[in-house]
GROMACS .gro file of C-alpha atoms in nm:
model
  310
    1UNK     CA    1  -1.087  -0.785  -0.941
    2UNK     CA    2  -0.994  -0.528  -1.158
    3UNK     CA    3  -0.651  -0.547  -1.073
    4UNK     CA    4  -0.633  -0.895  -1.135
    5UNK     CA    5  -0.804  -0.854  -1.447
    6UNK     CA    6  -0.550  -0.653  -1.592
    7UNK     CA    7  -0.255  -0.876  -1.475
    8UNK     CA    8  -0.455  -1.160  -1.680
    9UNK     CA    9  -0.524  -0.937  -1.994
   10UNK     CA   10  -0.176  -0.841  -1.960
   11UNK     CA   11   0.034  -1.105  -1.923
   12UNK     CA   12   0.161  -1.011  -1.588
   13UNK     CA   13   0.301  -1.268  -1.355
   14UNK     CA   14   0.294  -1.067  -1.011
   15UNK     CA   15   0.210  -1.427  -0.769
   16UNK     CA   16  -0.115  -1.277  -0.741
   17UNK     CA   17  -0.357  -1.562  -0.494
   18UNK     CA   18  -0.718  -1.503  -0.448
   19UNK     CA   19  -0.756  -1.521  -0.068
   20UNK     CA   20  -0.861  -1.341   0.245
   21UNK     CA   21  -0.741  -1.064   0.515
   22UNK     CA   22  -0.728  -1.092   0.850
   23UNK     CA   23  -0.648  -0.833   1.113
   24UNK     CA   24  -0.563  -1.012   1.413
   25UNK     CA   25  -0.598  -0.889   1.774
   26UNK     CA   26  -0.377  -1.013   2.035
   27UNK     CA   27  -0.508  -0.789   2.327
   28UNK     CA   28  -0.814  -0.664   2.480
   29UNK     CA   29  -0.776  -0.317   2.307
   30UNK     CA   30  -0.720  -0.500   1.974
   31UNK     CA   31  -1.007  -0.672   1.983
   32UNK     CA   32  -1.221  -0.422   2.066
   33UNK     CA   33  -1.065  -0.223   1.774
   34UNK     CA   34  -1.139  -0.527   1.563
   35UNK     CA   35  -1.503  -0.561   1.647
   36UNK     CA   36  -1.522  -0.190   1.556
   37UNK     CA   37  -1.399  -0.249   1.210
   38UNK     CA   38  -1.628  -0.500   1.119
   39UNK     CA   39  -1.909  -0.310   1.266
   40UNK     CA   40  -1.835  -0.015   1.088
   41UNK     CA   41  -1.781  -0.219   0.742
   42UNK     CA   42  -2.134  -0.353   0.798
   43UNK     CA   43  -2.291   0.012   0.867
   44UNK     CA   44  -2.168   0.055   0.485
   45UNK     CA   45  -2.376  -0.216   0.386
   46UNK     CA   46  -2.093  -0.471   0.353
   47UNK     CA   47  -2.241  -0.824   0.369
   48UNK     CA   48  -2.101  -1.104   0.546
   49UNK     CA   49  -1.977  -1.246   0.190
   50UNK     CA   50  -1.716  -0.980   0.200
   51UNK     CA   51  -1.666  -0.902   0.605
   52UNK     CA   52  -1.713  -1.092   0.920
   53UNK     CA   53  -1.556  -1.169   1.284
   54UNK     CA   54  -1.398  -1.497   1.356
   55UNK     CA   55  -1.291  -1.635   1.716
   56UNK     CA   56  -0.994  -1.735   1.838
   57UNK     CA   57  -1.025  -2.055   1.759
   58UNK     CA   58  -1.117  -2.018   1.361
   59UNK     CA   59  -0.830  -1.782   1.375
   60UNK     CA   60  -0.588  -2.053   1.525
   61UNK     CA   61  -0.737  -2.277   1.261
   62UNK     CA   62  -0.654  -2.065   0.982
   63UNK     CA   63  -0.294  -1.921   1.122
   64UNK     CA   64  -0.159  -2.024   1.451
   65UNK     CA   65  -0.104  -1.656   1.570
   66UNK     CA   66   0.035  -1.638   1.987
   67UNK     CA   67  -0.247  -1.534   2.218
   68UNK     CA   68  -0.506  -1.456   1.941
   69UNK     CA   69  -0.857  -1.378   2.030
   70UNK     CA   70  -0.995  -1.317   1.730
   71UNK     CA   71  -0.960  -1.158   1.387
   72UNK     CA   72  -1.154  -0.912   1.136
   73UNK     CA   73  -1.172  -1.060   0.822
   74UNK     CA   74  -1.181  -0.943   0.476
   75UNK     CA   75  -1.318  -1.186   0.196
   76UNK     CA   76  -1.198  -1.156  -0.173
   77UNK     CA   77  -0.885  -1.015  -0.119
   78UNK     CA   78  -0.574  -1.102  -0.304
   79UNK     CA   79  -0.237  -1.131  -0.224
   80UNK     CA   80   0.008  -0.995  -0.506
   81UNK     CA   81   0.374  -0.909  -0.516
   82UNK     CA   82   0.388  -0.529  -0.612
   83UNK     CA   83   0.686  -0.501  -0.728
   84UNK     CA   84   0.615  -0.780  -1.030
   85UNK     CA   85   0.313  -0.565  -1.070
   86UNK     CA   86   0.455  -0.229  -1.115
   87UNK     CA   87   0.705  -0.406  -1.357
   88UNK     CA   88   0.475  -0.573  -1.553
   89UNK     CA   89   0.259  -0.295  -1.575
   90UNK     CA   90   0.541  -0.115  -1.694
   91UNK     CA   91   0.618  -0.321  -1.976
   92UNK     CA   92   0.239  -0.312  -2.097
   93UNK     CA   93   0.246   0.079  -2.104
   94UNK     CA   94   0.570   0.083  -2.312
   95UNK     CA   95   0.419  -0.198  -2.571
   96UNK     CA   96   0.156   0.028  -2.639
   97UNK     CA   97   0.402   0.245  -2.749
   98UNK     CA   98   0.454   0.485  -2.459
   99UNK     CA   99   0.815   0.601  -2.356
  100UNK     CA  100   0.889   0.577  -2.011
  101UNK     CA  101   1.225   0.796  -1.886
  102UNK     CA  102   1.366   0.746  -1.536
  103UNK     CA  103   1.656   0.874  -1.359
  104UNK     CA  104   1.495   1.199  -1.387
  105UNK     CA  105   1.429   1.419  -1.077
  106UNK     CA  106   1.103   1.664  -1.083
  107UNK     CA  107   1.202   2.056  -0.950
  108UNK     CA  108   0.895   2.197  -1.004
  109UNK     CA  109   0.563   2.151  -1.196
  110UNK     CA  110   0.394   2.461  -1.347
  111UNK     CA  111   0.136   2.515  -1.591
  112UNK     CA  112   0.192   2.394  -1.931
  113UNK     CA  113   0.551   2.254  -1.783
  114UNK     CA  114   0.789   2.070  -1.572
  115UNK     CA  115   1.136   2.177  -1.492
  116UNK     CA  116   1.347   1.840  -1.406
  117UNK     CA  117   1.696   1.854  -1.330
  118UNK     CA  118   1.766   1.756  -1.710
  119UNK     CA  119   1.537   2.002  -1.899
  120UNK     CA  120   1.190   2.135  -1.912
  121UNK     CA  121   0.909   1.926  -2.041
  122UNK     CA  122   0.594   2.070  -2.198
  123UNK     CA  123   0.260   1.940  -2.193
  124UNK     CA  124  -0.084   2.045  -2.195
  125UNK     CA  125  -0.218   1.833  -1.959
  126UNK     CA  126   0.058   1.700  -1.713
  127UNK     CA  127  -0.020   1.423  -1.406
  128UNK     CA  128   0.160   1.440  -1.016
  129UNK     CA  129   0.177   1.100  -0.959
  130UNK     CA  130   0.487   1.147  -0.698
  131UNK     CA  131   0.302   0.988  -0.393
  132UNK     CA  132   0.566   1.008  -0.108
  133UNK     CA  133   0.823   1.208  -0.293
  134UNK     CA  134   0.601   1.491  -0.367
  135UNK     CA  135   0.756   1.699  -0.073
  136UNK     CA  136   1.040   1.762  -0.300
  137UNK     CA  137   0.903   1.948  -0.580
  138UNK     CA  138   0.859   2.299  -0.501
  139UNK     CA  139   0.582   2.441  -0.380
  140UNK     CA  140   0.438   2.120  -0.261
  141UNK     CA  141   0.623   2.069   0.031
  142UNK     CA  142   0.363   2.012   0.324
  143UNK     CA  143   0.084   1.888   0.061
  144UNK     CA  144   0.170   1.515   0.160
  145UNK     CA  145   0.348   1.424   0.489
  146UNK     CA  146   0.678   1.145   0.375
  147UNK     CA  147   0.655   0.862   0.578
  148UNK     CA  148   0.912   0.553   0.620
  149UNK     CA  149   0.720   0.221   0.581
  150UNK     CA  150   0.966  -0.056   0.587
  151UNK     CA  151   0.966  -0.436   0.526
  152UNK     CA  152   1.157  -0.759   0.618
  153UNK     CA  153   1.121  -1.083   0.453
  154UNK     CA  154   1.255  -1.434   0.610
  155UNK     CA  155   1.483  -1.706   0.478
  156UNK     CA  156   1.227  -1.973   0.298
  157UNK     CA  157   1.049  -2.191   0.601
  158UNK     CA  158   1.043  -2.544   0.644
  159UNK     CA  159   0.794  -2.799   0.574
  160UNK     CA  160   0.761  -2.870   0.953
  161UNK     CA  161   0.748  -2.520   1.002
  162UNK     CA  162   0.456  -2.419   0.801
  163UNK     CA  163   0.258  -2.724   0.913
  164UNK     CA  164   0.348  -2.645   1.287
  165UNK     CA  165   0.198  -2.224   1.196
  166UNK     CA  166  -0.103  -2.334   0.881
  167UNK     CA  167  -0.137  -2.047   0.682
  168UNK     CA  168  -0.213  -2.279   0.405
  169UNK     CA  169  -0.461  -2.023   0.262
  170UNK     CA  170  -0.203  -1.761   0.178
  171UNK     CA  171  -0.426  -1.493   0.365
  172UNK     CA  172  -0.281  -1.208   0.397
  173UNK     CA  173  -0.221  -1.119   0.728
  174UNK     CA  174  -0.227  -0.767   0.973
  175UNK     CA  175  -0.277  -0.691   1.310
  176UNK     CA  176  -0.545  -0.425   1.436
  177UNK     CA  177  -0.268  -0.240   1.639
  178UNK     CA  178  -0.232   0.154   1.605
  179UNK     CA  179   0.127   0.073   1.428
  180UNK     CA  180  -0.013  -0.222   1.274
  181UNK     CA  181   0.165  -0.432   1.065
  182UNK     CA  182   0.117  -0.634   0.735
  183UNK     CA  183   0.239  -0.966   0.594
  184UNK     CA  184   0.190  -1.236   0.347
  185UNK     CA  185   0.297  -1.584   0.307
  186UNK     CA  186   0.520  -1.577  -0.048
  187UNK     CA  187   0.515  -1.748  -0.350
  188UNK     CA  188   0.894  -1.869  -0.262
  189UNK     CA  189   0.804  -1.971   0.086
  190UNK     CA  190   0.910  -1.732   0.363
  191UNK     CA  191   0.703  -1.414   0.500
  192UNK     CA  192   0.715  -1.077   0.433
  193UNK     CA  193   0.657  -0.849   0.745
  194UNK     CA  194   0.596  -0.451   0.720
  195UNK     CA  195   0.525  -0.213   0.920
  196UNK     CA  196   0.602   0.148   1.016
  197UNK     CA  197   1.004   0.247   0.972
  198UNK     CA  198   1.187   0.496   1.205
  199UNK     CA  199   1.302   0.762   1.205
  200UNK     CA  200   1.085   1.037   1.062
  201UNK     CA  201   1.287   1.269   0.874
  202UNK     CA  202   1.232   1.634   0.972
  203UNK     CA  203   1.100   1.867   0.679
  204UNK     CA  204   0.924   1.558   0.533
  205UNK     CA  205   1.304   1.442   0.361
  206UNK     CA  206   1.270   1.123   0.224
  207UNK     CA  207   1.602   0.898   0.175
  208UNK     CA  208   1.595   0.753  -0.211
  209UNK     CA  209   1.811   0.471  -0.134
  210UNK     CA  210   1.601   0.238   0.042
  211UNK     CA  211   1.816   0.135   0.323
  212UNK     CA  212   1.641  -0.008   0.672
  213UNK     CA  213   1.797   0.169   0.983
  214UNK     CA  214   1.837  -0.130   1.222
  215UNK     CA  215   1.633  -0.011   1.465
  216UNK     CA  216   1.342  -0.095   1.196
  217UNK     CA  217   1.438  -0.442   1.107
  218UNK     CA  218   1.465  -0.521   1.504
  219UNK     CA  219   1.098  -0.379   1.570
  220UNK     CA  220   0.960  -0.581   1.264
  221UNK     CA  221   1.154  -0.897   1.393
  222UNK     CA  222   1.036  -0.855   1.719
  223UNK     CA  223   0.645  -0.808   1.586
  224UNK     CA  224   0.691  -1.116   1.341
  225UNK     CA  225   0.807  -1.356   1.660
  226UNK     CA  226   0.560  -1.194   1.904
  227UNK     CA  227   0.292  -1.326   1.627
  228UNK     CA  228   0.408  -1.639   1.538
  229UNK     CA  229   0.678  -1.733   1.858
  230UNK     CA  230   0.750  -2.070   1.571
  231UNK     CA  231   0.955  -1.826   1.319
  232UNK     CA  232   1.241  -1.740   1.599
  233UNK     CA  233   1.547  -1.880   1.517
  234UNK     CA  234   1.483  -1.815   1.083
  235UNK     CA  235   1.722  -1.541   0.956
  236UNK     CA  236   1.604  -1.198   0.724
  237UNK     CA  237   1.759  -1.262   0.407
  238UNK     CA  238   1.599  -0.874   0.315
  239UNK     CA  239   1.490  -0.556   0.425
  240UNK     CA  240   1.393  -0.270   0.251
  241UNK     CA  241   1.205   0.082   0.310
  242UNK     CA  242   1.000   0.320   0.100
  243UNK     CA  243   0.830   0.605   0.133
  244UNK     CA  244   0.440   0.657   0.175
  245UNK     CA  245   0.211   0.971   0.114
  246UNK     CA  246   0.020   1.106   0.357
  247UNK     CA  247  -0.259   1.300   0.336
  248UNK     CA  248  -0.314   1.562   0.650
  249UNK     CA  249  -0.704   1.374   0.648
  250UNK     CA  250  -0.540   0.976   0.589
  251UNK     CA  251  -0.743   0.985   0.258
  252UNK     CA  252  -0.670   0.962  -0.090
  253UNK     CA  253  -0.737   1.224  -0.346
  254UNK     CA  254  -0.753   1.223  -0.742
  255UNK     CA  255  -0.846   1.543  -0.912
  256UNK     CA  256  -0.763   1.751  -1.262
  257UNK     CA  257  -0.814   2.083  -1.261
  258UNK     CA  258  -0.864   2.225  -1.568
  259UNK     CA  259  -0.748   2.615  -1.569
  260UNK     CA  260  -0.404   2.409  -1.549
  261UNK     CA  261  -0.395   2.126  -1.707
  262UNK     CA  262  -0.266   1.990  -1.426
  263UNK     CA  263  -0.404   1.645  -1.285
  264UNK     CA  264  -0.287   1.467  -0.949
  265UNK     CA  265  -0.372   1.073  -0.768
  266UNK     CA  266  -0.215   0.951  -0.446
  267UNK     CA  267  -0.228   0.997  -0.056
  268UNK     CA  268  -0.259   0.592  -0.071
  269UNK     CA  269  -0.085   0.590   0.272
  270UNK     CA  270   0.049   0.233   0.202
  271UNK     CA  271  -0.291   0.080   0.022
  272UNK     CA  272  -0.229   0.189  -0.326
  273UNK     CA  273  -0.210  -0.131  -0.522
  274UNK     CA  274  -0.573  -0.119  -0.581
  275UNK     CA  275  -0.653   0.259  -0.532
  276UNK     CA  276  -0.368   0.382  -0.763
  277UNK     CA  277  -0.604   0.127  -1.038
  278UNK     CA  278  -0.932   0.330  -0.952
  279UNK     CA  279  -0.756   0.658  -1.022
  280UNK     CA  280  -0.610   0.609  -1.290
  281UNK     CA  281  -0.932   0.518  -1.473
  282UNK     CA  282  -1.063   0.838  -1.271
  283UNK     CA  283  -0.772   1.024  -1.377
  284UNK     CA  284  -0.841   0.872  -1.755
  285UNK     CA  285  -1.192   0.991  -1.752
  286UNK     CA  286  -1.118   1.355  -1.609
  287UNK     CA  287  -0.870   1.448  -1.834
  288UNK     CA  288  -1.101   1.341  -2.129
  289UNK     CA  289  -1.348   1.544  -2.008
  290UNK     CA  290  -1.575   1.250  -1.953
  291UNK     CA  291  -1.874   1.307  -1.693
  292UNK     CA  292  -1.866   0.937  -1.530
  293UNK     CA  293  -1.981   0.746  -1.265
  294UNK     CA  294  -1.600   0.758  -1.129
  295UNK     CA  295  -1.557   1.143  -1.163
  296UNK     CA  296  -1.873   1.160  -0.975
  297UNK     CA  297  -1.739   1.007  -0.688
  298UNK     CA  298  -1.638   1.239  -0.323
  299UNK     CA  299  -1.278   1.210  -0.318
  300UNK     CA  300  -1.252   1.363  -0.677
  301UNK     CA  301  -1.118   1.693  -0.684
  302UNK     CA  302  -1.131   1.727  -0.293
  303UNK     CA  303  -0.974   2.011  -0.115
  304UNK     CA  304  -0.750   1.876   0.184
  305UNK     CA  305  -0.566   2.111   0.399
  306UNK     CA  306  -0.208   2.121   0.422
  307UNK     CA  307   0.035   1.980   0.699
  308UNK     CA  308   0.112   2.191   0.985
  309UNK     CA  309   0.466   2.353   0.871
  310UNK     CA  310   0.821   2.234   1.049
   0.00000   0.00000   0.00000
């Protein structure tokens, strides 16, 4: 909600849909893994307005996914394009009169400073807000693992099509595999697929330029026709890869500590279009020095243990 809220306020057209999640499971295991979930979410005191379990057939109903047998679902969700988001949000920052400079690689970030490859920049309070690419500033090299997560999106679908699969709620969709994947139904018409990109770059490198390795875009192909058998035949019009952060614990930190002036947010391992929101109000409250109900909170200024080194 809060998200969407400042999309509204804003001004900031990023296709967001109020819908729901569902993590699908096509096997045995799966569904077993599912079950777990929504147990699990209920032992936190979730209520069945938020989580719940549907059967194969209310899954069918909903999105006809091949050899379903049931799904987790997660209510009040949204779907949003990120990328409209991150732009948008962009342009908000620099209306209120804040300079944004790219192109700009961080070396090193010190007390007081950081060195880029285009000067030094001084500060008395400076944020890491590098995510994946914080293995390349020195002296943070096995802090966050660099993983590939990549992402394929189909030519726009038919009419007949989408009747023949449903998906007329927009959920968005994932499966409860270990390498699970992630989609949504766009704004434009086609889906978006993602999942986990190959290969792993030794020494946590990360490549800047975005390209899919092949191997990738077959895997996702493969999991997107497994799913929904209907969507063989439909050509990729794009693929694209990023780079997550990865925490040696899977969660996400925010902290500031204050002998250094030197804050930090991320570890979102792929789920940081509503985290990275929560931390930065975190983030807004720490470095004010403001004793909140969000700097109160566990994962603030939590020690995590490095990565193992290569």
């Amino acid at each position: 909600n809060e998200v969407i809220s400042v999309a509204e306020t804003e001004g900031i057209d990023a296709d967001i849909r109020r819908t729901d999640e569902l993590l699908v499971a096509t096997n045995e295991a799966q569904e077993q893994r599912a079950k777990a979930m929504y147990a699990d979410a209920r032992s936190w005191e979730l209520t069945d307005d938020r989580v719940g379990y549907i059967d194969a057939a209310e899954t069918r109903r909903r999105i006809a996914v091949h050899n379903v047998r049931g799904a987790f679902i997660i209510k009040k969700v949204a779907r949003v394009q990120p990328a409209k988001l991150v732009q948008g949000l962009a342009k908000a920052v620099e209306r209120l009169g804040v300079p944004i400079y790219e192109q700009t690689t961080v070396l090193s970030i010190e007390k007081g400073k950081v060195v880029t490859n285009r000067g030094v920049v001084r500060a008395e309070k400076i944020v890491r807000a590098t995510e994946g690419f914080t293995a390349g500033i020195a002296g943070h090299e096995r802090l966050w693992l660099a993983l590939n997560s990549a992402i394929v999106v189909t030519e726009p679908l038919s009419d007949k099509l989408w009747s023949e699969i449903g998906w007329d709620g927009y959920e968005v969709l994932g499966d409860a595999a270990h390498t699970y994947c992630y989609a949504q139904r766009t704004r434009e018409g086609r889906i978006a697929m993602g999942g986990r990109g190959v290969p792993y770059r030794f020494g946590s490198k990360t490549d800047l330029r975005g390209v899919t390795q092949q191997a990738t875009i077959d895997k996702l192909h493969k999991i997107l026709t497994t799913l929904l058998p209907q969507t063989k035949g439909l050509k990729l019009d794009h693929a694209w890869c990023g780079t997550l952060g990865v925490p040696r614990d899977w969660c996400t930190t925010v902290g500031f500590d204050k002998q250094t002036g030197i804050g930090w947010a991320g570890g979102y391992v792929g789920l940081g279009v509503s985290t990275s929101n929560l931390s930065g109000r975190t983030l807004r409250d720490l470095l004010l020095d403001n004793d909140t109900e969000l700097t109160r909170l566990p994962w603030v200024n939590r020690t995590v243990r490095k990565w193992e080194p290569e």
